[in-house]
Short mmCIF file of C-alpha atoms in Angstrom, two decimals:
data_model
loop_
_atom_site.label_atom_id
_atom_site.label_comp_id
_atom_site.label_asym_id
_atom_site.label_seq_id
_atom_site.Cartn_x
_atom_site.Cartn_y
_atom_site.Cartn_z
CA MET A 1 -112.42 -37.03 -33.71
CA GLU A 2 -109.29 -34.87 -33.45
CA SER A 3 -110.96 -32.52 -30.96
CA LEU A 4 -111.91 -35.47 -28.74
CA ARG A 5 -108.39 -36.86 -28.94
CA ARG A 6 -106.95 -33.49 -27.87
CA ILE A 7 -109.38 -33.26 -24.96
CA VAL A 8 -108.46 -36.74 -23.71
CA ASP A 9 -104.72 -36.04 -24.04
CA MET A 10 -105.04 -32.71 -22.19
CA ALA A 11 -107.09 -34.28 -19.39
CA ILE A 12 -104.51 -37.02 -18.86
CA LYS A 13 -101.66 -34.50 -18.98
CA HIS A 14 -103.25 -32.29 -16.32
CA ASN A 15 -104.79 -35.15 -14.32
CA VAL A 16 -108.36 -33.86 -14.52
CA MET A 17 -111.70 -35.51 -15.22
CA ILE A 18 -113.55 -35.35 -18.53
CA ASP A 19 -117.20 -34.45 -19.14
CA ILE A 20 -118.27 -34.41 -22.79
CA HIS A 21 -121.75 -33.33 -23.84
CA CYS A 22 -122.01 -36.04 -26.43
CA ASP A 23 -124.50 -37.09 -29.13
CA GLU A 24 -127.27 -34.82 -27.83
CA ASN A 25 -129.44 -35.55 -30.84
CA ASP A 26 -131.89 -38.08 -32.25
CA ASP A 27 -129.56 -39.35 -34.99
CA PRO A 28 -129.02 -43.11 -34.58
CA ASN A 29 -125.92 -42.79 -36.79
CA SER A 30 -124.18 -40.32 -34.49
CA ARG A 31 -120.94 -41.92 -33.30
CA PHE A 32 -119.16 -39.41 -31.03
CA LEU A 33 -119.87 -41.60 -27.99
CA GLU A 34 -118.23 -44.57 -29.69
CA VAL A 35 -115.16 -42.47 -30.56
CA LEU A 36 -114.91 -41.04 -27.04
CA ASN A 37 -115.20 -44.47 -25.48
CA ALA A 38 -112.51 -45.88 -27.78
CA LEU A 39 -110.11 -43.06 -26.90
CA VAL A 40 -110.51 -43.35 -23.13
CA MET A 41 -110.50 -47.14 -23.22
CA GLU A 42 -107.19 -47.02 -25.09
CA LYS A 43 -105.76 -44.77 -22.34
CA ASP A 44 -107.48 -46.62 -19.47
CA TYR A 45 -109.21 -43.36 -18.53
CA GLY A 46 -112.86 -44.41 -18.68
CA LYS A 47 -113.56 -44.18 -14.95
CA TYR A 48 -112.44 -40.53 -15.07
CA THR A 49 -114.61 -39.78 -18.10
CA THR A 50 -118.31 -38.91 -18.29
CA ALA A 51 -120.47 -38.84 -21.40
CA SER A 52 -123.41 -36.51 -20.78
CA HIS A 53 -126.76 -36.68 -22.57
CA THR A 54 -125.90 -39.38 -25.20
CA CYS A 55 -129.51 -39.13 -26.40
CA SER A 56 -128.78 -40.80 -29.72
CA PHE A 57 -127.82 -44.00 -27.88
CA GLY A 58 -131.51 -44.27 -27.03
CA SER A 59 -132.31 -44.28 -30.76
CA VAL A 60 -129.82 -46.87 -32.02
CA ASP A 61 -130.87 -50.44 -32.82
CA ASN A 62 -130.32 -53.18 -30.25
CA SER A 63 -127.60 -54.91 -32.24
CA TYR A 64 -125.36 -51.84 -32.15
CA ALA A 65 -126.35 -51.00 -28.58
CA ASN A 66 -125.41 -54.46 -27.31
CA LYS A 67 -122.01 -54.26 -29.01
CA MET A 68 -121.36 -50.87 -27.40
CA LEU A 69 -122.56 -51.99 -23.97
CA GLY A 70 -119.80 -54.59 -23.97
CA LEU A 71 -117.24 -51.87 -24.72
CA PHE A 72 -118.72 -49.53 -22.10
CA LYS A 73 -118.44 -52.31 -19.54
CA GLU A 74 -114.77 -52.71 -20.38
CA SER A 75 -113.97 -48.99 -20.31
CA GLN A 76 -116.12 -48.25 -17.20
CA ILE A 77 -117.08 -44.87 -18.69
CA ASN A 78 -119.68 -42.85 -16.72
CA PHE A 79 -122.95 -41.39 -17.99
CA ILE A 80 -125.12 -38.42 -17.06
CA SER A 81 -128.71 -38.09 -18.26
CA CYS A 82 -130.66 -34.83 -17.99
CA PRO A 83 -134.24 -36.13 -18.12
CA THR A 84 -136.18 -32.89 -18.36
CA GLU A 85 -133.86 -31.21 -20.87
CA ASN A 86 -133.52 -34.35 -22.98
CA ALA A 87 -137.28 -34.96 -23.07
CA HIS A 88 -137.89 -31.28 -23.85
CA LEU A 89 -135.44 -31.04 -26.75
CA GLN A 90 -135.38 -34.49 -28.34
CA GLY A 91 -138.04 -36.15 -30.47
CA ARG A 92 -139.34 -32.84 -31.80
CA GLY A 93 -138.84 -33.98 -35.36
CA ASP A 94 -140.77 -37.20 -34.81
CA SER A 95 -144.37 -37.73 -35.73
CA TYR A 96 -145.76 -40.66 -33.73
CA PRO A 97 -144.55 -42.61 -31.90
CA LYS A 98 -142.28 -39.95 -30.40
CA ARG A 99 -138.98 -40.92 -28.81
CA ARG A 100 -138.41 -40.09 -25.16
CA GLY A 101 -134.99 -38.58 -25.80
CA LEU A 102 -133.09 -40.31 -22.99
CA THR A 103 -130.10 -42.56 -23.23
CA ARG A 104 -130.48 -46.23 -22.21
CA VAL A 105 -130.47 -45.59 -18.47
CA LYS A 106 -131.59 -49.02 -17.26
CA GLU A 107 -129.40 -50.94 -19.65
CA LEU A 108 -126.32 -48.92 -18.68
CA LEU A 109 -127.01 -49.42 -14.97
CA ASN A 110 -127.51 -53.15 -15.49
CA ASN A 111 -124.28 -53.13 -17.48
CA GLY A 112 -122.35 -51.95 -14.43
CA ASN A 113 -121.75 -48.41 -15.67
CA ASN A 114 -122.25 -45.47 -13.35
CA VAL A 115 -125.26 -43.34 -14.38
CA ALA A 116 -126.51 -40.18 -12.69
CA PHE A 117 -129.40 -37.82 -13.33
CA ALA A 118 -128.72 -34.09 -13.51
CA GLN A 119 -130.03 -30.75 -14.69
CA ASP A 120 -127.83 -28.36 -16.67
CA SER A 121 -130.31 -25.61 -17.46
CA ILE A 122 -131.90 -23.12 -15.06
CA ALA A 123 -134.64 -21.19 -16.85
CA ASP A 124 -132.53 -20.63 -19.98
CA TYR A 125 -132.98 -20.89 -23.73
CA TRP A 126 -132.34 -24.65 -23.79
CA TYR A 127 -134.82 -25.46 -21.04
CA PRO A 128 -137.02 -22.64 -19.72
CA LEU A 129 -138.49 -24.66 -16.82
CA GLY A 130 -135.30 -25.65 -14.97
CA ASN A 131 -135.20 -24.80 -11.26
CA GLY A 132 -132.56 -27.15 -9.85
CA ASN A 133 -135.06 -29.30 -7.92
CA MET A 134 -133.40 -32.70 -8.09
CA MET A 135 -136.47 -34.49 -6.75
CA ASN A 136 -138.32 -33.22 -9.83
CA ILE A 137 -135.47 -34.42 -12.04
CA LEU A 138 -135.62 -37.83 -10.39
CA ASP A 139 -139.39 -38.03 -10.78
CA ASN A 140 -139.17 -37.29 -14.50
CA GLY A 141 -136.16 -39.53 -15.01
CA ILE A 142 -137.53 -42.71 -13.49
CA HIS A 143 -140.76 -42.37 -15.47
CA LEU A 144 -139.05 -41.68 -18.78
CA ALA A 145 -136.52 -44.47 -18.23
CA HIS A 146 -139.17 -46.95 -17.01
CA TYR A 147 -137.16 -47.25 -13.80
CA THR A 148 -140.29 -47.91 -11.78
CA HIS A 149 -140.17 -51.48 -10.52
CA ILE A 150 -140.51 -51.37 -6.72
CA ASP A 151 -136.90 -52.52 -6.29
CA GLU A 152 -135.75 -49.77 -8.65
CA ILE A 153 -137.81 -47.12 -6.89
CA ASN A 154 -136.32 -48.07 -3.52
CA LYS A 155 -132.80 -47.38 -4.80
CA ALA A 156 -133.64 -44.55 -7.23
CA LEU A 157 -132.35 -41.83 -4.89
CA ASP A 158 -128.87 -43.12 -5.72
CA LEU A 159 -129.33 -41.60 -9.19
CA ILE A 160 -129.16 -38.08 -7.71
CA THR A 161 -126.81 -38.82 -4.80
CA TYR A 162 -124.24 -41.61 -4.69
CA TYR A 163 -123.92 -42.12 -8.45
CA GLY A 164 -123.18 -38.43 -8.94
CA ALA A 165 -120.61 -38.61 -6.14
CA ASN A 166 -119.01 -41.55 -7.94
CA ILE A 167 -118.72 -39.50 -11.12
CA MET A 168 -117.14 -36.59 -9.25
CA ARG A 169 -114.73 -38.97 -7.48
CA VAL A 170 -115.71 -37.63 -4.04
CA ASN A 171 -116.67 -41.01 -2.57
CA ASP A 172 -114.34 -40.63 0.41
CA ALA A 173 -115.99 -37.39 1.49
CA TYR A 174 -119.56 -38.40 0.64
CA GLY A 175 -122.13 -40.10 2.84
CA ILE A 176 -123.31 -39.98 6.45
CA GLU A 177 -120.42 -41.15 8.59
CA VAL A 178 -118.36 -39.75 11.45
CA GLY A 179 -115.65 -37.46 10.15
CA LYS A 180 -117.31 -36.60 6.84
CA PRO A 181 -118.53 -33.08 6.00
CA ALA A 182 -121.96 -32.27 7.44
CA ASN A 183 -123.57 -31.50 4.07
CA PHE A 184 -127.05 -32.95 3.63
CA ILE A 185 -130.73 -32.32 3.09
CA VAL A 186 -133.71 -33.66 5.03
CA LEU A 187 -136.79 -34.78 3.10
CA ASP A 188 -140.32 -34.88 4.48
CA ALA A 189 -140.66 -38.67 4.21
CA GLN A 190 -140.14 -41.80 6.27
CA ASP A 191 -138.19 -43.80 3.67
CA PRO A 192 -136.88 -43.55 0.08
CA TYR A 193 -140.04 -45.03 -1.42
CA GLU A 194 -142.31 -42.48 0.26
CA ALA A 195 -139.91 -39.66 -0.59
CA ILE A 196 -140.14 -40.52 -4.28
CA ARG A 197 -143.83 -41.43 -4.37
CA GLU A 198 -144.88 -38.29 -2.50
CA ARG A 199 -142.40 -36.01 -4.32
CA ALA A 200 -141.22 -35.07 -0.83
CA GLU A 201 -140.35 -31.49 -0.01
CA VAL A 202 -136.98 -30.53 1.43
CA LEU A 203 -137.39 -29.56 5.09
CA MET A 204 -133.83 -28.42 5.65
CA SER A 205 -130.51 -28.05 3.92
CA VAL A 206 -127.31 -28.18 5.97
CA ARG A 207 -123.90 -27.09 4.72
CA ASN A 208 -120.77 -27.61 6.81
CA GLY A 209 -122.93 -28.14 9.87
CA GLY A 210 -124.97 -24.94 9.48
CA TYR A 211 -128.46 -24.37 8.13
CA LEU A 212 -128.84 -22.96 4.66
CA PHE A 213 -132.57 -23.04 5.32
CA LYS A 214 -135.10 -24.83 7.50
CA ARG A 215 -138.88 -25.00 7.42
CA GLU A 216 -141.73 -26.82 9.09
CA PRO A 217 -143.54 -29.68 7.35
CA ARG A 218 -146.52 -28.56 5.31
CA LYS A 219 -149.83 -28.83 7.18
CA ASN A 220 -153.37 -28.82 5.86
CA GLU A 221 -155.94 -26.45 7.34
CA VAL A 222 -158.44 -29.31 7.20
CA GLU A 223 -157.09 -32.82 7.68
CA VAL A 224 -158.82 -35.61 5.74
CA ASP A 225 -159.74 -38.77 7.64
CA PHE A 226 -159.24 -41.40 4.94
CA LEU A 227 -160.69 -44.17 7.11
CA LYS A 228 -164.01 -42.31 7.37
CA GLN A 229 -163.95 -41.50 3.65
CA SER A 230 -163.61 -45.19 2.79
#
């Protein structure tokens, strides 16, 4: 607890944001998230604070979870879930059924807390399959979190775009509007639903108005006529 208190005090002193990798375990009795939330709620610093992973919150009973959700709503603390890393590392000590390893993504979103998906491992010891492809992270995350109602799918891109911008407090510079930095990617899809359903490829990435890369849409050598096939 003392280390968390010192971190919060230092962040407030230097006017910086907080990101704590917190309760990244399967222990339903782990309480670092509760302590962190209490400290930032006391200092009214929740909106500048992010609790990453919080896997154990996915293992606690509903009675405790509901109590904490009320406190999270009051503090407005942010959350980051790393779906592939969390699913890879957590639940390994379980027999069956095996836990998914994620925090309560849907419940936190419905609670009004800001939640973003991320990846913090690129082919390292903790997760050997990381490659930074956020569409892959999103695909895993919405399945593991059961965030797959059609209404949820249509707004799921927010989990790797706007919600992350909210956490980083860059809202004023983020989005597609006149006067904002020309930083964006273009996906090979007509709308968000198709982008997610088709696991759309990135056709171009633009940074400060210039191409980082650009490629043509993938084409098949032999096109399938689905009307004839049916």
